[in-house]
XYZ file of C-alpha atoms in Angstrom:
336
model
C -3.096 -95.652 -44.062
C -3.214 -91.993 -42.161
C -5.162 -92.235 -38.489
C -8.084 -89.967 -38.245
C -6.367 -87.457 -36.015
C -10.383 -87.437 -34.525
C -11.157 -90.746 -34.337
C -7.802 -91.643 -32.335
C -8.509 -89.343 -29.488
C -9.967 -90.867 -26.091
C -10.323 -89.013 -22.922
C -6.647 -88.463 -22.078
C -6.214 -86.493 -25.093
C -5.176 -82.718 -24.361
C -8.102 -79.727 -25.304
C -6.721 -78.579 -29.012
C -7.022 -74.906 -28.992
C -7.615 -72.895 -32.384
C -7.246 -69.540 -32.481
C -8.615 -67.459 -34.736
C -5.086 -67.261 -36.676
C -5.132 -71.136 -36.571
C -8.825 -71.270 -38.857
C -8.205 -68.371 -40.577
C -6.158 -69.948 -43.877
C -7.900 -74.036 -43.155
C -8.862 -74.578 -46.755
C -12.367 -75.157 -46.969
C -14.447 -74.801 -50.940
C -17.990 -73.312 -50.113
C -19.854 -76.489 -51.569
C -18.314 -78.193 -48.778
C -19.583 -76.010 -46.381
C -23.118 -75.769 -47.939
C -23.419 -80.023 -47.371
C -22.443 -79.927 -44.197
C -24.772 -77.180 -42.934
C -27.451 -78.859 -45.524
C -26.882 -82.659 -43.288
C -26.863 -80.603 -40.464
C -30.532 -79.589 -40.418
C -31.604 -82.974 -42.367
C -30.296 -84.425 -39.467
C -32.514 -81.764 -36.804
C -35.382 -82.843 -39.033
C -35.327 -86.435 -38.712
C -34.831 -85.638 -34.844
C -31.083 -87.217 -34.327
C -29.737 -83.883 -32.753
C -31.157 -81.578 -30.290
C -30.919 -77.372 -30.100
C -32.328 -76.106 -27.612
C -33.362 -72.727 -27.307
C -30.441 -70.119 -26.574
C -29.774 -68.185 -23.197
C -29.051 -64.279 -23.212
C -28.111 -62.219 -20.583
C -27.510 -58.297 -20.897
C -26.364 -55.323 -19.225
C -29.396 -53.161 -18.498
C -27.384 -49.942 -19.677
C -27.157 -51.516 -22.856
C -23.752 -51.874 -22.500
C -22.935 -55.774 -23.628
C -25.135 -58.816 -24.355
C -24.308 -62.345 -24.074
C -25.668 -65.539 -25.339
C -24.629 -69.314 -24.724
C -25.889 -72.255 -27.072
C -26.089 -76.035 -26.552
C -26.358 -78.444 -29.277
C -25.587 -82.132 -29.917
C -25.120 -83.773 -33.420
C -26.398 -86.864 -33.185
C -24.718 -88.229 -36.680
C -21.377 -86.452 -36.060
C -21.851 -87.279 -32.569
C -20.423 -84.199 -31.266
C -21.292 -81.791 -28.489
C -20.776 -78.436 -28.404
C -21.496 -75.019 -26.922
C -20.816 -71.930 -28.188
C -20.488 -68.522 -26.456
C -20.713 -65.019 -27.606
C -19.855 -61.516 -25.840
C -20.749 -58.392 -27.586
C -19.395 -55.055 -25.764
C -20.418 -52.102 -27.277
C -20.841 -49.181 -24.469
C -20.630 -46.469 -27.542
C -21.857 -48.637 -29.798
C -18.706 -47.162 -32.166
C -16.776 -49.940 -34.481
C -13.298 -48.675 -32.332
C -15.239 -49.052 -29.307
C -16.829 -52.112 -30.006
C -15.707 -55.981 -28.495
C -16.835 -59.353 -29.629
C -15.542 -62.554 -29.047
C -17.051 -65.894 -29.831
C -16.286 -69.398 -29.548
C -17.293 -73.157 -29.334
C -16.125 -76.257 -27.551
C -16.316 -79.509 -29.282
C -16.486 -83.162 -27.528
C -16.683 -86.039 -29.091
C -19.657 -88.147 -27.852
C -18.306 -91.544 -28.690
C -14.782 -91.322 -26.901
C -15.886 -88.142 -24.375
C -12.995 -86.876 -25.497
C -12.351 -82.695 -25.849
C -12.092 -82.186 -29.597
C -11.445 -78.570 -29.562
C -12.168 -74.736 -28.194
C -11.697 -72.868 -31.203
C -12.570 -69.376 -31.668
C -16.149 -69.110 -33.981
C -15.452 -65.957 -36.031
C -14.669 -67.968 -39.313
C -17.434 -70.509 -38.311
C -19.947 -67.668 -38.469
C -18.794 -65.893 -41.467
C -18.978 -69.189 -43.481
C -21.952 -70.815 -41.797
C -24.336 -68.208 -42.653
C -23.904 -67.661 -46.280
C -24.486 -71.250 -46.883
C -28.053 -70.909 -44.872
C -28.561 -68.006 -47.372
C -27.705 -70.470 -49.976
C -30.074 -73.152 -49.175
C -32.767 -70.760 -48.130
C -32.863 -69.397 -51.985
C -32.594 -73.132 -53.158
C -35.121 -73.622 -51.826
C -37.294 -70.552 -52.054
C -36.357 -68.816 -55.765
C -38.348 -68.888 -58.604
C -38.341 -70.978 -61.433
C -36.098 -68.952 -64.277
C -34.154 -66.763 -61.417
C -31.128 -65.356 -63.088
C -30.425 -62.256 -60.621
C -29.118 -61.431 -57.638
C -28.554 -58.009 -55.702
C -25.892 -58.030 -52.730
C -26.081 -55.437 -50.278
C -23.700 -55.444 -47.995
C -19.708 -55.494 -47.707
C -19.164 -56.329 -44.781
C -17.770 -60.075 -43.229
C -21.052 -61.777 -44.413
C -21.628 -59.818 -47.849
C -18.140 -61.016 -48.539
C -18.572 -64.663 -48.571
C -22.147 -64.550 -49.268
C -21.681 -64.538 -53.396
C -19.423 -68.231 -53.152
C -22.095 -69.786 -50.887
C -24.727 -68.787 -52.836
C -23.636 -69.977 -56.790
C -22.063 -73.415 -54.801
C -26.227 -73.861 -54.435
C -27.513 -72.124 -57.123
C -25.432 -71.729 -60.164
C -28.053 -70.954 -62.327
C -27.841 -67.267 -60.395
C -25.218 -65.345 -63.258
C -26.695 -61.849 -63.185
C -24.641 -60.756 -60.339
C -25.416 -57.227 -58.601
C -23.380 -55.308 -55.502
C -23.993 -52.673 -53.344
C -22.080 -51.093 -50.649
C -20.556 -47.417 -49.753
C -16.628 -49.229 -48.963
C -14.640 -49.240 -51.329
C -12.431 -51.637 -49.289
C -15.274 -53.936 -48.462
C -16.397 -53.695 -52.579
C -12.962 -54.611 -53.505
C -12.803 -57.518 -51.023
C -16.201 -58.923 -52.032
C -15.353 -59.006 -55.640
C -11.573 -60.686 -54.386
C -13.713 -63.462 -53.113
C -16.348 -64.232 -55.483
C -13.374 -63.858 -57.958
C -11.247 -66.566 -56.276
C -14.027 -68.966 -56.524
C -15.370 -68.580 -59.627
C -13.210 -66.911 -61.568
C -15.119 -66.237 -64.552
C -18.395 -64.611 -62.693
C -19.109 -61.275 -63.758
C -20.182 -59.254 -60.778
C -22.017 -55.135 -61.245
C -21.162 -52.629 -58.452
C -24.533 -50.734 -58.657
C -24.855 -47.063 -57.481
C -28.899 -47.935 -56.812
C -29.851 -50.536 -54.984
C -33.739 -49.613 -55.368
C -33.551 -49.254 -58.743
C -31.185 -52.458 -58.862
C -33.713 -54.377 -56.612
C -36.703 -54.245 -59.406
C -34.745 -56.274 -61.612
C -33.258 -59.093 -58.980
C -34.342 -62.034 -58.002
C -32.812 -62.475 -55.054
C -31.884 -59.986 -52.964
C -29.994 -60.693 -50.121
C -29.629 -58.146 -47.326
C -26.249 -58.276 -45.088
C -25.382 -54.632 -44.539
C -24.782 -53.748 -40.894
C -26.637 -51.523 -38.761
C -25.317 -47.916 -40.254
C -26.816 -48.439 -43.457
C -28.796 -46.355 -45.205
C -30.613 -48.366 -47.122
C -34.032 -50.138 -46.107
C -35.749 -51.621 -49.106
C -39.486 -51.510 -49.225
C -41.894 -54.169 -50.270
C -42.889 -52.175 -53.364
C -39.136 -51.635 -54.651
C -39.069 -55.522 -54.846
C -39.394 -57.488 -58.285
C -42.749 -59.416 -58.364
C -41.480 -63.304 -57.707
C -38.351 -62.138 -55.941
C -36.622 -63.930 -52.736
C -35.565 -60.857 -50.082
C -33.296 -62.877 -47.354
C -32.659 -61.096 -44.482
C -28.940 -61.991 -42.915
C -28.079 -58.340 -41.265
C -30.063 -55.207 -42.410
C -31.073 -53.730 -45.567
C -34.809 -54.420 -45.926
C -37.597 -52.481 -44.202
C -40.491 -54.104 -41.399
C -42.683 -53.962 -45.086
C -40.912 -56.478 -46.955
C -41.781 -58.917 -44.334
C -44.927 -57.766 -43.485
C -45.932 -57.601 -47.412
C -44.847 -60.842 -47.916
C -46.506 -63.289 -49.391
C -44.941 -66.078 -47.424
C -42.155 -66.213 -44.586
C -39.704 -68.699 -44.188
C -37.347 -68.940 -41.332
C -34.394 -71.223 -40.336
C -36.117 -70.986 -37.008
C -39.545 -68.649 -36.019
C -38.682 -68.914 -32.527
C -35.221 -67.314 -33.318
C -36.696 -65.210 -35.614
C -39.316 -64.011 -32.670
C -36.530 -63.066 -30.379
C -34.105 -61.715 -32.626
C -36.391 -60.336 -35.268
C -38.341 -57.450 -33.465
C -37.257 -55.314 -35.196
C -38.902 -55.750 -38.332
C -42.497 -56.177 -36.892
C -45.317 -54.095 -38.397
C -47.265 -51.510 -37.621
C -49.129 -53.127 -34.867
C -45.973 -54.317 -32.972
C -46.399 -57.974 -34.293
C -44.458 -60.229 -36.590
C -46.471 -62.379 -38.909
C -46.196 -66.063 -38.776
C -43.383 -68.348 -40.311
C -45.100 -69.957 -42.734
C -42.509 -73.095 -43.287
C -38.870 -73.203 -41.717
C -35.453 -74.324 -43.618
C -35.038 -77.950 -41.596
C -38.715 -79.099 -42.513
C -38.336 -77.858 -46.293
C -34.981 -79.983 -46.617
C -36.797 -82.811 -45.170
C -39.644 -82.330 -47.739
C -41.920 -82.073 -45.158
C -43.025 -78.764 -46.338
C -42.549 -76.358 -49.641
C -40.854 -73.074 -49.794
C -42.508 -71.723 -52.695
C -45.843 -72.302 -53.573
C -46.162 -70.190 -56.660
C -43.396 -68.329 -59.289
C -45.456 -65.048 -58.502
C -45.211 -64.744 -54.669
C -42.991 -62.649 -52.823
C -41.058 -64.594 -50.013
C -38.971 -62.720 -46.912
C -36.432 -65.204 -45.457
C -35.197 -64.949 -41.877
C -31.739 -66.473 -41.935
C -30.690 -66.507 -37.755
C -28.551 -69.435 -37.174
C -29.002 -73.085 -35.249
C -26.049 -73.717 -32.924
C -26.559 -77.299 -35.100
C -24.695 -75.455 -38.527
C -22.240 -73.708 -36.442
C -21.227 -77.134 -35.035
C -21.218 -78.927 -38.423
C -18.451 -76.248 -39.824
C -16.861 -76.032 -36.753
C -16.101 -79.922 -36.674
C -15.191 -79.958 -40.457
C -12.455 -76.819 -39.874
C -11.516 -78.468 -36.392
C -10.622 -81.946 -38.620
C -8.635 -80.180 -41.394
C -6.976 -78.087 -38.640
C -6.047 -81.240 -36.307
C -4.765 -82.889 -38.950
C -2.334 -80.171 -40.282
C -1.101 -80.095 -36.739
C -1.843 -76.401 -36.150
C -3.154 -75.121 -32.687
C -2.218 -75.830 -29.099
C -2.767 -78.705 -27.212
C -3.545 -77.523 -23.707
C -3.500 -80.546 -20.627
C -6.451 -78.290 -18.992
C -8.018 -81.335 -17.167
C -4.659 -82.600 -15.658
């Protein structure tokens, strides 16, 4: 019988460090990721882990912003807290720094699990909160999807999404890459092999006819959907940009993963009056069928995916096991 690397650690044992080259190849399938973040907010639900509310700090030039995040997993029983420094003084991609990452402890042993850098955390955590948030929100008979986006999350988002809902097989892209096109058809291809994905030249146009749309395009776009280019019945989730204040405002119901994240980091898409409407339901209440996240096949829904420190510490632990166990990273005596 193999020892859980994990479970054989006790407060001796050396900080593992994972770097970013350590996560990058630690096999993971996206269903796996999607139950994990989906036990991760059952488990905020039933109140058996805590998340409190984020701290940000910024440079009043505009020149960084920082945020730290506590959060304890009370079924995993794991702490962590993850960190993340944005420098972006030209706000230029070659200009532009960012570094994240998250410290694990085991809360059974007190044991250091792991600092691990977060970038692959966050690029797989968040499609699977897309995922759920259309499991839960889409109508009944949804065939269609529209991508927009190329980028980190529009690359993964496509796997995520069908490990949730595979009844999605009308399968729509759009992006300006080419490099970031080719990658997110790599991916959705590696997966499932036999999806048939569209490269549209229209997202508008494309948008009337999907279901879902999910928005993950990064802050140069030029695209900003409107409420009225959206199919009656559709799901718009909104992971990066792509949508206009009007699809949210025009909505017939808004769900969030969290309205007080989406009040702080959502600004941006408030109406005409300088106000955001209210969250009607949020993800970790729907799971627990404490709430609904469609009412009726005919409503328009906006969905607010921001993260919970909760899901990045659920994929976190899962890569940090896999990882430990193949022996890769450093073990660093830091406490010595």
């Amino acid at each position: 019988m193999i020892e859980d690397p994990l479970n054989t650690r006790d407060r001796s044992t050396p900080l593992r460090v994972l770097s970013r080259r350590d996560l990058a190849d630690v096999p993971i399938a996206p269903a796996a990721v999607v139950r994990a973040v989906e036990d991760a907010y059952l488990a905020f639900a039933a109140g058996d882990s805590d998340n409190p509310r984020k701290s940000s700090v910024a440079n009043p030039d505009g020149w960084s912003v920082a945020y730290a995040m506590l959060g304890r997993d009370g079924r995993r029983r794991v702490v962590a807290m993850k960190t993340s420094y944005k420098f972006d003084p030209g706000h230029d991609r070659s200009t532009t720094r960012y570094y994240t990452t998250i410290s694990l402890y085991d809360d059974t042993t007190g044991a250091p699990i792991a600092l691990m850098d977060c970038a692959r955390v966050g690029a797989l955590r968040t499609p699977a909160v897309s995922a759920l948030l259309v499991r839960e929100t889409v109508r009944r008979g949804a065939e269609s999807v529209l991508l927009i986006g190329t980028g980190t999350q529009g690359r993964h988002a496509l796997p995520h999404l069908l490990a949730a809902n595979p009844q999605l097989h009308t399968l729509m892209v759009y992006g300006t890459h080419p490099e970031g096109l080719r990658a997110v058809h790599h991916q959705l291809a590696e997966h499932y092999p036999h999806a048939l994905l569209e490269t549209v030249a229209d997202p508008r146009e494309a948008s009337a006819a999907a279901d879902v749309v999910l928005a993950t395009a990064g802050p140069g776009t030029e695209v900003a959907l409107e409420s009225e280019d959206l199919a009656p019945g559709s799901v718009a989730v909104l992971v990066g940009y792509g949508l206009a204040p009007s699809t949210l405002t025009g909505a017939d119901r808004v769900i969030a993963t969290s309205a007080e994240q989406m009040a702080l980091t959502g600004t941006d898409m408030a109406g005409p009056d300088g106000t955001l409407p209210p969250v009607d339901a949020e993800l970790p209440q729907i799971l627990h069928r404490r709430t609904t996240g469609r009412r009726s096949d005919d409503e328009r829904i906006f969905v607010y995916n921001s993260g919970l420190v909760l899901t990045d510490i659920a994929v976190a632990h899962a890569l940090a096991e896999q990882a430990i166990a193949e022996g890769r990273g450093t073990e660093v005596p830091l406490w010595d």
